[in-house]
Coordinates of N, CA and C in Angstrom, one line a residue:
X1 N -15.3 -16.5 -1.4 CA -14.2 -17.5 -1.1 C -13.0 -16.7 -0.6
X2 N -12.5 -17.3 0.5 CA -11.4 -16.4 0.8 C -10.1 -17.3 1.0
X3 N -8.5 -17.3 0.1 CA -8.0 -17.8 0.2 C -6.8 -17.6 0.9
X4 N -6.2 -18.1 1.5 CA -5.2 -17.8 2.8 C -3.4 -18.2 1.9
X5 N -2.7 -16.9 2.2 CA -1.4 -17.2 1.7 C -0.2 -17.1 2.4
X6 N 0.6 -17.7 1.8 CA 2.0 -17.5 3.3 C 2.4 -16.1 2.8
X7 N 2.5 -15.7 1.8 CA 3.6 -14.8 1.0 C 2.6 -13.4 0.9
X8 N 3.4 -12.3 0.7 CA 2.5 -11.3 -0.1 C 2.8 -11.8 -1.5
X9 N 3.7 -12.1 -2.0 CA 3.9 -12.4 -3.4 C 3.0 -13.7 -3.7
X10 N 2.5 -15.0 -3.2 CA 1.3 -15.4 -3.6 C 0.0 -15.2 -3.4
X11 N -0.4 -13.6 -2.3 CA -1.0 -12.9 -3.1 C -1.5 -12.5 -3.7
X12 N -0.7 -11.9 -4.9 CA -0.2 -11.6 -5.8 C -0.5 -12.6 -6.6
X13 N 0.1 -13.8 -6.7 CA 0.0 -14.6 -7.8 C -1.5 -14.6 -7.4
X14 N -1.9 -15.3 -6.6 CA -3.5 -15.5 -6.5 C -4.3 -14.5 -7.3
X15 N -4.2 -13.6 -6.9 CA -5.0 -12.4 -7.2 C -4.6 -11.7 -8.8
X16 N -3.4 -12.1 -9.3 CA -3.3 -11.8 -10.6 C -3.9 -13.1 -11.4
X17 N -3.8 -14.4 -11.1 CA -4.6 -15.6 -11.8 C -5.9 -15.1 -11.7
X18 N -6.8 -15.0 -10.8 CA -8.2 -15.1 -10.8 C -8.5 -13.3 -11.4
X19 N -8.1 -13.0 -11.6 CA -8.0 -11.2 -12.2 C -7.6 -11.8 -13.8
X20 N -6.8 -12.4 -14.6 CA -6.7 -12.8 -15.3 C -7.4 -13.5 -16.2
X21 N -8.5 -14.6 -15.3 CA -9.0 -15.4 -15.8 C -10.2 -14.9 -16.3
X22 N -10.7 -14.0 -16.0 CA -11.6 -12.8 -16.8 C -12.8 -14.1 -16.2
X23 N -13.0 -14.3 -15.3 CA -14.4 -14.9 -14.8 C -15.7 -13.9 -14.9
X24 N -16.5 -14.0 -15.4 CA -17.9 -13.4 -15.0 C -18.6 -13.7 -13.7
X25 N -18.3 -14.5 -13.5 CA -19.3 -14.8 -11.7 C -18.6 -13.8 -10.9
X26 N -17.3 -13.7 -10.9 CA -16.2 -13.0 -10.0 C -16.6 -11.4 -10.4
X27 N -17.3 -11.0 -8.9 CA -17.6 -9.9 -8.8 C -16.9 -8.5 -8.0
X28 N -16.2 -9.0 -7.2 CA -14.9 -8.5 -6.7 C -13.7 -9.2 -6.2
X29 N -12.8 -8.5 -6.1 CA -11.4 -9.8 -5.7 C -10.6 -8.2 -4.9
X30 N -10.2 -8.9 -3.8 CA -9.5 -8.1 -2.9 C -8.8 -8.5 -2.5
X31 N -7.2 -8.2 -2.6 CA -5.7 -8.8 -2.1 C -5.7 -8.2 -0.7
X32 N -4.9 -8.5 0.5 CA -4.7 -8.2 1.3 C -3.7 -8.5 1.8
X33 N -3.3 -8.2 3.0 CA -1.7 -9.0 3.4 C -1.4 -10.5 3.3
X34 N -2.5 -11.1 3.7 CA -2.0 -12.8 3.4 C -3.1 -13.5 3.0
X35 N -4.3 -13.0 2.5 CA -5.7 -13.0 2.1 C -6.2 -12.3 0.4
X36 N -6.6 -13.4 0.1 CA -7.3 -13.1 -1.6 C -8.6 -13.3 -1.1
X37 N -9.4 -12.4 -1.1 CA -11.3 -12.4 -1.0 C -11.8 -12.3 -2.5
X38 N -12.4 -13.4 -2.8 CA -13.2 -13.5 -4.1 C -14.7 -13.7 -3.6
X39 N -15.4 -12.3 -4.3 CA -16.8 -12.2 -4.3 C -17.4 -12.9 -5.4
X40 N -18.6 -13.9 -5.7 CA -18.8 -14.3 -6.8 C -20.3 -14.0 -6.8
X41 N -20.7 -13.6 -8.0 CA -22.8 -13.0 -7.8 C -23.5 -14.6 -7.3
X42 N -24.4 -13.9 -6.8 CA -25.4 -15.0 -6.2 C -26.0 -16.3 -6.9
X43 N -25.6 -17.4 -7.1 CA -26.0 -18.3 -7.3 C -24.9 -19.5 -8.0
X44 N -24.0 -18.6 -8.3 CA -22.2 -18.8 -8.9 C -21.3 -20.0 -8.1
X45 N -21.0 -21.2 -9.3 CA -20.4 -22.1 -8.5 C -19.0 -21.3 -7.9
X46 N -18.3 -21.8 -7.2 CA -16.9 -21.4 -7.3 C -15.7 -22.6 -8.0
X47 N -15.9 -23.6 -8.7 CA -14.9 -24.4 -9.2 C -14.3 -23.3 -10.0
X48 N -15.1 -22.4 -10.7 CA -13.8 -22.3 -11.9 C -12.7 -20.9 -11.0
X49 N -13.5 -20.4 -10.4 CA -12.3 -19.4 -9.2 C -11.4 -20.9 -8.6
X50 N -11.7 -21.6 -7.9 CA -11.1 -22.5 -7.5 C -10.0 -23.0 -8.5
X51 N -10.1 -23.2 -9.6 CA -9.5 -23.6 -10.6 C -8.4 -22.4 -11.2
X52 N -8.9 -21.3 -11.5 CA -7.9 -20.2 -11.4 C -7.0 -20.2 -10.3
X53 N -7.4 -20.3 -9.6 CA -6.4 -19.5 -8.3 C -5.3 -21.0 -8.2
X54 N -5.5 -22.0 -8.1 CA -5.0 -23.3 -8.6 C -3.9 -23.2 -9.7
X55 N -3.8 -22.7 -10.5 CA -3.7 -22.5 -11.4 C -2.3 -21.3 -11.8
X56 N -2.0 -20.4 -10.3 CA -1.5 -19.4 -10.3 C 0.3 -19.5 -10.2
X57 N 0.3 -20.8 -9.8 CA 1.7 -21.0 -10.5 C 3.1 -20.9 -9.5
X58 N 3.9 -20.8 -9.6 CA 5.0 -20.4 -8.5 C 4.8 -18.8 -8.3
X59 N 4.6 -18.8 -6.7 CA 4.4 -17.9 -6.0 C 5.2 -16.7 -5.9
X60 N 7.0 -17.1 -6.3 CA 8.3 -16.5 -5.9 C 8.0 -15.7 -7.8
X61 N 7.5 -16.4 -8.9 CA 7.0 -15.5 -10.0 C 6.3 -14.4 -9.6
X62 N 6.8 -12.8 -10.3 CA 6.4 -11.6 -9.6 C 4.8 -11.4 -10.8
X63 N 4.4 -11.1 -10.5 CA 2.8 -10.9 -11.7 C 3.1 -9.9 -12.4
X64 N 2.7 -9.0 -13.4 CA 3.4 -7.9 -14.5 C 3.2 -7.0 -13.6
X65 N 4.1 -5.8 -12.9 CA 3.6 -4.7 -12.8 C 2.7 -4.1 -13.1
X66 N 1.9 -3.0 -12.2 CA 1.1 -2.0 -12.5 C 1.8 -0.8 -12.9
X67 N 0.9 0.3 -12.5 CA 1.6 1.5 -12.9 C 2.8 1.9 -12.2
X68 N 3.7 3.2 -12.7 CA 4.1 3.1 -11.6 C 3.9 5.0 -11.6
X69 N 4.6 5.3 -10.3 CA 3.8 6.6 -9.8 C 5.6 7.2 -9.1
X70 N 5.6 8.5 -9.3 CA 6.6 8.9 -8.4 C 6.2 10.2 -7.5
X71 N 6.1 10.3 -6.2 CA 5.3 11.0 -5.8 C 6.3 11.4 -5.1
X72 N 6.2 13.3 -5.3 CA 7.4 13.8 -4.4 C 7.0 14.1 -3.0
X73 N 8.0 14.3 -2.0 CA 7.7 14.4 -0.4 C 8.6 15.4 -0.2
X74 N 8.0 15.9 0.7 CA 8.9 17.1 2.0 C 9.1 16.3 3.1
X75 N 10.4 15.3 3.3 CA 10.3 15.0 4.6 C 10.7 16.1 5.8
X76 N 9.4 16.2 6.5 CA 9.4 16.9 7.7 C 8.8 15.9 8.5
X77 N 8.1 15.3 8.4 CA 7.3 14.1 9.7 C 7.9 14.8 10.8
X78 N 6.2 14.8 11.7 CA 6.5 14.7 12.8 C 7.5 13.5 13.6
X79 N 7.4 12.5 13.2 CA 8.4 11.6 13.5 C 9.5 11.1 13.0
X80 N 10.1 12.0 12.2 CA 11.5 11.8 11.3 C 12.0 11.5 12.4
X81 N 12.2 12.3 13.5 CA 13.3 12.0 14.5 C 13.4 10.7 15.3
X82 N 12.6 10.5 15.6 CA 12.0 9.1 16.5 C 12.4 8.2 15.6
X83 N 11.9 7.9 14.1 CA 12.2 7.0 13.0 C 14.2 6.7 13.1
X84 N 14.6 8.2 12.5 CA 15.8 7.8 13.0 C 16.7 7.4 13.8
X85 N 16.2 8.0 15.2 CA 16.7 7.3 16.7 C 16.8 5.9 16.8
X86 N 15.2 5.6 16.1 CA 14.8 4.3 17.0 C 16.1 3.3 15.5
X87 N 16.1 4.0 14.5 CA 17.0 2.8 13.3 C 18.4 3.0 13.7
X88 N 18.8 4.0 14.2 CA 20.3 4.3 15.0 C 20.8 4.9 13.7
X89 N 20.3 5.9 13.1 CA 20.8 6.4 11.8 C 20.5 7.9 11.9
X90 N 21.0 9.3 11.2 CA 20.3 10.3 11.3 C 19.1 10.5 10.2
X91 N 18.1 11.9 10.7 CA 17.4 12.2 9.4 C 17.5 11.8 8.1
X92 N 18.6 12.3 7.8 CA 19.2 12.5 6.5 C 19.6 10.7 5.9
X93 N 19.9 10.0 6.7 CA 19.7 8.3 6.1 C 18.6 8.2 6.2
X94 N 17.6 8.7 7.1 CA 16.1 7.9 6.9 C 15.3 8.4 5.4
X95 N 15.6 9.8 5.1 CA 15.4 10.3 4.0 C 15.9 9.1 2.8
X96 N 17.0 9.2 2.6 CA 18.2 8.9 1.6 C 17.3 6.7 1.7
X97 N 17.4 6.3 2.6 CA 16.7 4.8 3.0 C 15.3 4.9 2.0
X98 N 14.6 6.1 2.3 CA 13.2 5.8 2.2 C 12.8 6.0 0.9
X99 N 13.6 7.4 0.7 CA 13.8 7.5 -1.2 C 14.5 6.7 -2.0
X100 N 14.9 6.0 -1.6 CA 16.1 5.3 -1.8 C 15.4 3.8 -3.0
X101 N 14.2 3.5 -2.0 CA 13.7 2.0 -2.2 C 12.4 2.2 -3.4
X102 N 12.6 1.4 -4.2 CA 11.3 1.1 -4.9 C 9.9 0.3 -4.3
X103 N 8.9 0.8 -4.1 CA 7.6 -0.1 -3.0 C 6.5 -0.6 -4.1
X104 N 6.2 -1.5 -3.8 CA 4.9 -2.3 -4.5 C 3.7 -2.1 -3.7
X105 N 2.4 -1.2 -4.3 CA 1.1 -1.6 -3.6 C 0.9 -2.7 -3.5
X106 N 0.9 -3.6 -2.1 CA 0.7 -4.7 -2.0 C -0.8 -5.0 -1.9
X107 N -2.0 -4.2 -1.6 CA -3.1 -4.1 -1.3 C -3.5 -2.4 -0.5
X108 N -5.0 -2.9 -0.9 CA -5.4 -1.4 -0.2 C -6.4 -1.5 0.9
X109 N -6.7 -0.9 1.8 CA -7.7 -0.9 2.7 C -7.5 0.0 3.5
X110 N -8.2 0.3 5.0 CA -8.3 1.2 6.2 C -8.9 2.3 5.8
X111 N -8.6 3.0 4.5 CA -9.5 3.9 3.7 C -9.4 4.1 2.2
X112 N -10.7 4.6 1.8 CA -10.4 4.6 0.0 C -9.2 5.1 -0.2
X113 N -8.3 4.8 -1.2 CA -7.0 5.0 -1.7 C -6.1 5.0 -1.0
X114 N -5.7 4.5 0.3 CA -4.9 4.1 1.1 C -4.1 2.8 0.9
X115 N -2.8 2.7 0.3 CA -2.4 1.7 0.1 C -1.3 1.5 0.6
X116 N -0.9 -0.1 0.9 CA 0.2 -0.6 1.6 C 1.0 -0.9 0.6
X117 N 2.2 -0.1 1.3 CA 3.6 -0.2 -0.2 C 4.7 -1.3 0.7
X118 N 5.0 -2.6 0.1 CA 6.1 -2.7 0.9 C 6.9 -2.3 0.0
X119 N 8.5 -3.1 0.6 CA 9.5 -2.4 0.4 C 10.5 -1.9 0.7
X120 N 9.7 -1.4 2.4 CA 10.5 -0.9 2.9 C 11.7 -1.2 3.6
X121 N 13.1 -0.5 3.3 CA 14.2 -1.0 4.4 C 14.5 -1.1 5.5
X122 N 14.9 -2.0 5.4 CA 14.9 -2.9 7.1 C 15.2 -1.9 8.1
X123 N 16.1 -0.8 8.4 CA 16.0 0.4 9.4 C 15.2 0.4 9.3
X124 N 14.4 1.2 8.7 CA 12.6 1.8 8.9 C 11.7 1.1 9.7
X125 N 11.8 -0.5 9.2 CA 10.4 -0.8 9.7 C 10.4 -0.9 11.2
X126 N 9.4 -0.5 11.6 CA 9.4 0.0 12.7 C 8.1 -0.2 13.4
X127 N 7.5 -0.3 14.5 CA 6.1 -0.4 15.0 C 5.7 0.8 14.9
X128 N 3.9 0.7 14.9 CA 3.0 1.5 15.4 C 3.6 2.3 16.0
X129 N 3.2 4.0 16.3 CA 3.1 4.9 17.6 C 2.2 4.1 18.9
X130 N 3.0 3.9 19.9 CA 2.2 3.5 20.7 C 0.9 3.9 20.8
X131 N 0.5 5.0 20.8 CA -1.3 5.5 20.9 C -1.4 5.9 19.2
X132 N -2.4 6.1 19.0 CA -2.8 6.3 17.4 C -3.3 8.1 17.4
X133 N -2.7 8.7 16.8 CA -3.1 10.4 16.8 C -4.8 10.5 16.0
X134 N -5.8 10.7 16.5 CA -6.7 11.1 16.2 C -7.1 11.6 14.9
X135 N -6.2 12.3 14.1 CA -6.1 13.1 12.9 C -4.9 13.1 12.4
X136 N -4.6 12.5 11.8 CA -3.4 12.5 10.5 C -3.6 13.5 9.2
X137 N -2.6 14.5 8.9 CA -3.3 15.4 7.8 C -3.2 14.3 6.8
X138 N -4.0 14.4 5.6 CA -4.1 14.0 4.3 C -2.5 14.5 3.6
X139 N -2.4 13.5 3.0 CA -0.9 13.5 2.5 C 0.5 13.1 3.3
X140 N 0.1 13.2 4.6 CA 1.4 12.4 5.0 C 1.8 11.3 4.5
X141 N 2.8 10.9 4.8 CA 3.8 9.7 4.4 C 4.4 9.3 5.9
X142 N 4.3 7.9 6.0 CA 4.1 6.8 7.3 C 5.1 5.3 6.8
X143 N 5.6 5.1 8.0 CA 6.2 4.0 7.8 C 5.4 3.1 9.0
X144 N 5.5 1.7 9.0 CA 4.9 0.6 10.2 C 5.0 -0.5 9.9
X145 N 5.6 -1.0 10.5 CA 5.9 -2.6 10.4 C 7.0 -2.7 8.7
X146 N 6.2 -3.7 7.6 CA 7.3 -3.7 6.9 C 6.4 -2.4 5.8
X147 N 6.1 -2.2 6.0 CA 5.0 -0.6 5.0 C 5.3 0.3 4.9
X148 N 5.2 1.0 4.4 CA 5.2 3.0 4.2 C 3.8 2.6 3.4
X149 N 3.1 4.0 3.7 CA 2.0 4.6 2.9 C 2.3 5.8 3.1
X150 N 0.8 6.5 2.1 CA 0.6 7.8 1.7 C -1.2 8.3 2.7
X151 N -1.2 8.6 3.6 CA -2.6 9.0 3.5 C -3.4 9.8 2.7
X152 N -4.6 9.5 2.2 CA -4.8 9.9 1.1 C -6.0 11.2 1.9
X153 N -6.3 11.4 2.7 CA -7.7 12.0 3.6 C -7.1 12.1 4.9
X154 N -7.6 12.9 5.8 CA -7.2 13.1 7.0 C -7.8 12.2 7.9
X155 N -7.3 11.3 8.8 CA -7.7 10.4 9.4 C -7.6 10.3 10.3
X156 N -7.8 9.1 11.6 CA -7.3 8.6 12.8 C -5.6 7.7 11.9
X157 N -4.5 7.5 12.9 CA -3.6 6.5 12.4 C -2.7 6.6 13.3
X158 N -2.1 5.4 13.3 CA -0.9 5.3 14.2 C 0.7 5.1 13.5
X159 N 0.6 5.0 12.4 CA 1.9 5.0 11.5 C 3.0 6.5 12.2
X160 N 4.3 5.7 11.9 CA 5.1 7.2 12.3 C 5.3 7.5 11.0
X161 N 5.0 8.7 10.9 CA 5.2 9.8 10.0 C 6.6 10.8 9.6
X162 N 6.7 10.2 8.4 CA 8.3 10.9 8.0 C 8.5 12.4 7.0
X163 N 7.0 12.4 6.7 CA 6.7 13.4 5.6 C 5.8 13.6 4.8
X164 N 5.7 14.2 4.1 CA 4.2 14.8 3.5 C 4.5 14.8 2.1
X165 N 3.6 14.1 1.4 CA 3.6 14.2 -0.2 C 3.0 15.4 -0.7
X166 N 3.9 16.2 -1.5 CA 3.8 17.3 -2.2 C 3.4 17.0 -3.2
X167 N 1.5 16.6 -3.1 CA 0.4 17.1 -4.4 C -0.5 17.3 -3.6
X168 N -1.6 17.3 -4.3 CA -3.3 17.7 -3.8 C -3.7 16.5 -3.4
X169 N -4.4 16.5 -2.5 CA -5.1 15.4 -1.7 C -5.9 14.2 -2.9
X170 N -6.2 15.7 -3.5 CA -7.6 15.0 -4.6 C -6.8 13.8 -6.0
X171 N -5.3 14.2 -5.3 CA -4.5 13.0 -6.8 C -4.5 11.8 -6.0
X172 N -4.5 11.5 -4.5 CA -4.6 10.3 -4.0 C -5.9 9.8 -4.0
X173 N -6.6 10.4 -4.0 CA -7.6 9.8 -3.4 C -9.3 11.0 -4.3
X174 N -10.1 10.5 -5.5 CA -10.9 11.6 -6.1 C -12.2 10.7 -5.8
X175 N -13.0 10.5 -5.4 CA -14.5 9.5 -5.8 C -14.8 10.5 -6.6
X176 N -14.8 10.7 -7.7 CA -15.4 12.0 -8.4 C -14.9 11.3 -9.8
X177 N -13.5 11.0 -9.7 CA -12.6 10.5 -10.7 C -12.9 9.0 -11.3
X178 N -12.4 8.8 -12.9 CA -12.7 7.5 -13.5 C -12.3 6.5 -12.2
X179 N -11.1 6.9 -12.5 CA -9.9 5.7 -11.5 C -9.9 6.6 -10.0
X180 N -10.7 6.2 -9.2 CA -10.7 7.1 -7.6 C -9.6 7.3 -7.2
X181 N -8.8 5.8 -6.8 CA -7.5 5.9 -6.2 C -6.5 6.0 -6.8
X182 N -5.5 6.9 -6.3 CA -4.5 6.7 -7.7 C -3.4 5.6 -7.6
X183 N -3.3 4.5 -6.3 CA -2.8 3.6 -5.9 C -3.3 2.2 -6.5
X184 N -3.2 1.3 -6.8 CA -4.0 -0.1 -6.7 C -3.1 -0.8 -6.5
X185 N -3.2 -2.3 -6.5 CA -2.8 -3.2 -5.9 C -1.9 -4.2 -7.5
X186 N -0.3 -4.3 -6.8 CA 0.7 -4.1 -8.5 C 1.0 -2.9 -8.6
X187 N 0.6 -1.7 -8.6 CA 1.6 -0.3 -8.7 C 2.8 -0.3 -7.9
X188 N 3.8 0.3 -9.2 CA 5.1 0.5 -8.1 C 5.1 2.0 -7.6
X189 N 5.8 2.4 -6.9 CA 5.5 3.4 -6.0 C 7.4 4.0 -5.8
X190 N 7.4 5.1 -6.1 CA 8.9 5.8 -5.8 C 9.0 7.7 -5.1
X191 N 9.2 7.4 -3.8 CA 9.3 8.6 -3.3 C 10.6 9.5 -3.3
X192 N 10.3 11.2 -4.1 CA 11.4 12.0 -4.6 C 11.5 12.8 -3.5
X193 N 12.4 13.4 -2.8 CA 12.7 14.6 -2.0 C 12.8 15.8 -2.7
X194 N 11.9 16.5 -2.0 CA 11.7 18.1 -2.3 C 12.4 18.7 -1.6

């Protein structure tokens, strides 16, 4: 079942009601930007998901926080400068802007432990790099549209890149580990300058 929202924050509600309602049919639940995907096992009515998510209340109510995480950065990004240019601010505000803001994993996707933090202040958000660089190292830190993330693996991406999170790859992102990603969806998210 997949339910369609105006908000990230009823999202959120959606996806903390039916997470909540401790269903057994509900076999995965996936928040997204304006999308709650509820998987239910095979043969499973959906009234009572239907009924949960129903159920989730005013939207503009925030759901309890997750963890929260402070993950330090070296802003060097290749595109500190461009970021700055393009907000009419120098480095040193884009830094000061970006450390500045507390971000909520609003959802995860594009790759394991990759998560979309909004948050971000309005200078920043910014588009895509017009072309997408082939390889992104593991650990950069990216702003796009209203997001910042962390890449957790070295990737293809188009995000502009303001800096690099100073830990091991293997703290974003472990399959090896209980909890794989160290992001989920509800974690607050606070970036320190190194």
């Amino acid at each position: 079942m997949l339910f369609e929202a105006a908000s990230a924050a009823e999202v959120a509600a959606i996806a903390a009601a039916v997470r909540d309602a401790a269903l057994p049919e509900v076999t995965e639940l996936v928040p997204a930007a304006r999308t709650v995907l509820v998987e239910v096992a095979p043969g499973a009515t959906l009234d009572r998901v239907r009924a949960a998510a129903a159920g989730a209340g005013d939207a503009g109510a925030a759901p309890e926080p997750g963890a929260r995480h402070t993950i330090p950065v070296i802003y060097d990004g290749a595109d500190l400068d461009l970021v700055a240019h393009t907000a009419g601010v120098s480095a040193d505000e884009v830094v000061a802007l970006h450390s500045g803001a507390e971000y909520t994993v609003d959802f995860c996707g594009f790759a394991p432990g990759f998560g979309y933090l909004s948050g971000l202040p309005g200078p920043l958000r910014q588009p895509r790099l017009e072309s997408s660089r082939s390889a992104v190292p593991p650990c950069s830190v990216g702003v796009a549209d209203v997001y910042s993330c962390v890449y957790p693996r070295r990737s293809p991406g188009g995000w502009r890149l303001v800096g690099r999170a100073d830990v091991d790859p293997r703290e974003l992102f472990d399959p090896s580990a209980e909890r794989p990603a160290l992001l989920a969806p509800g974690d607050r998210v606070r970036f320190e300058p190194r």
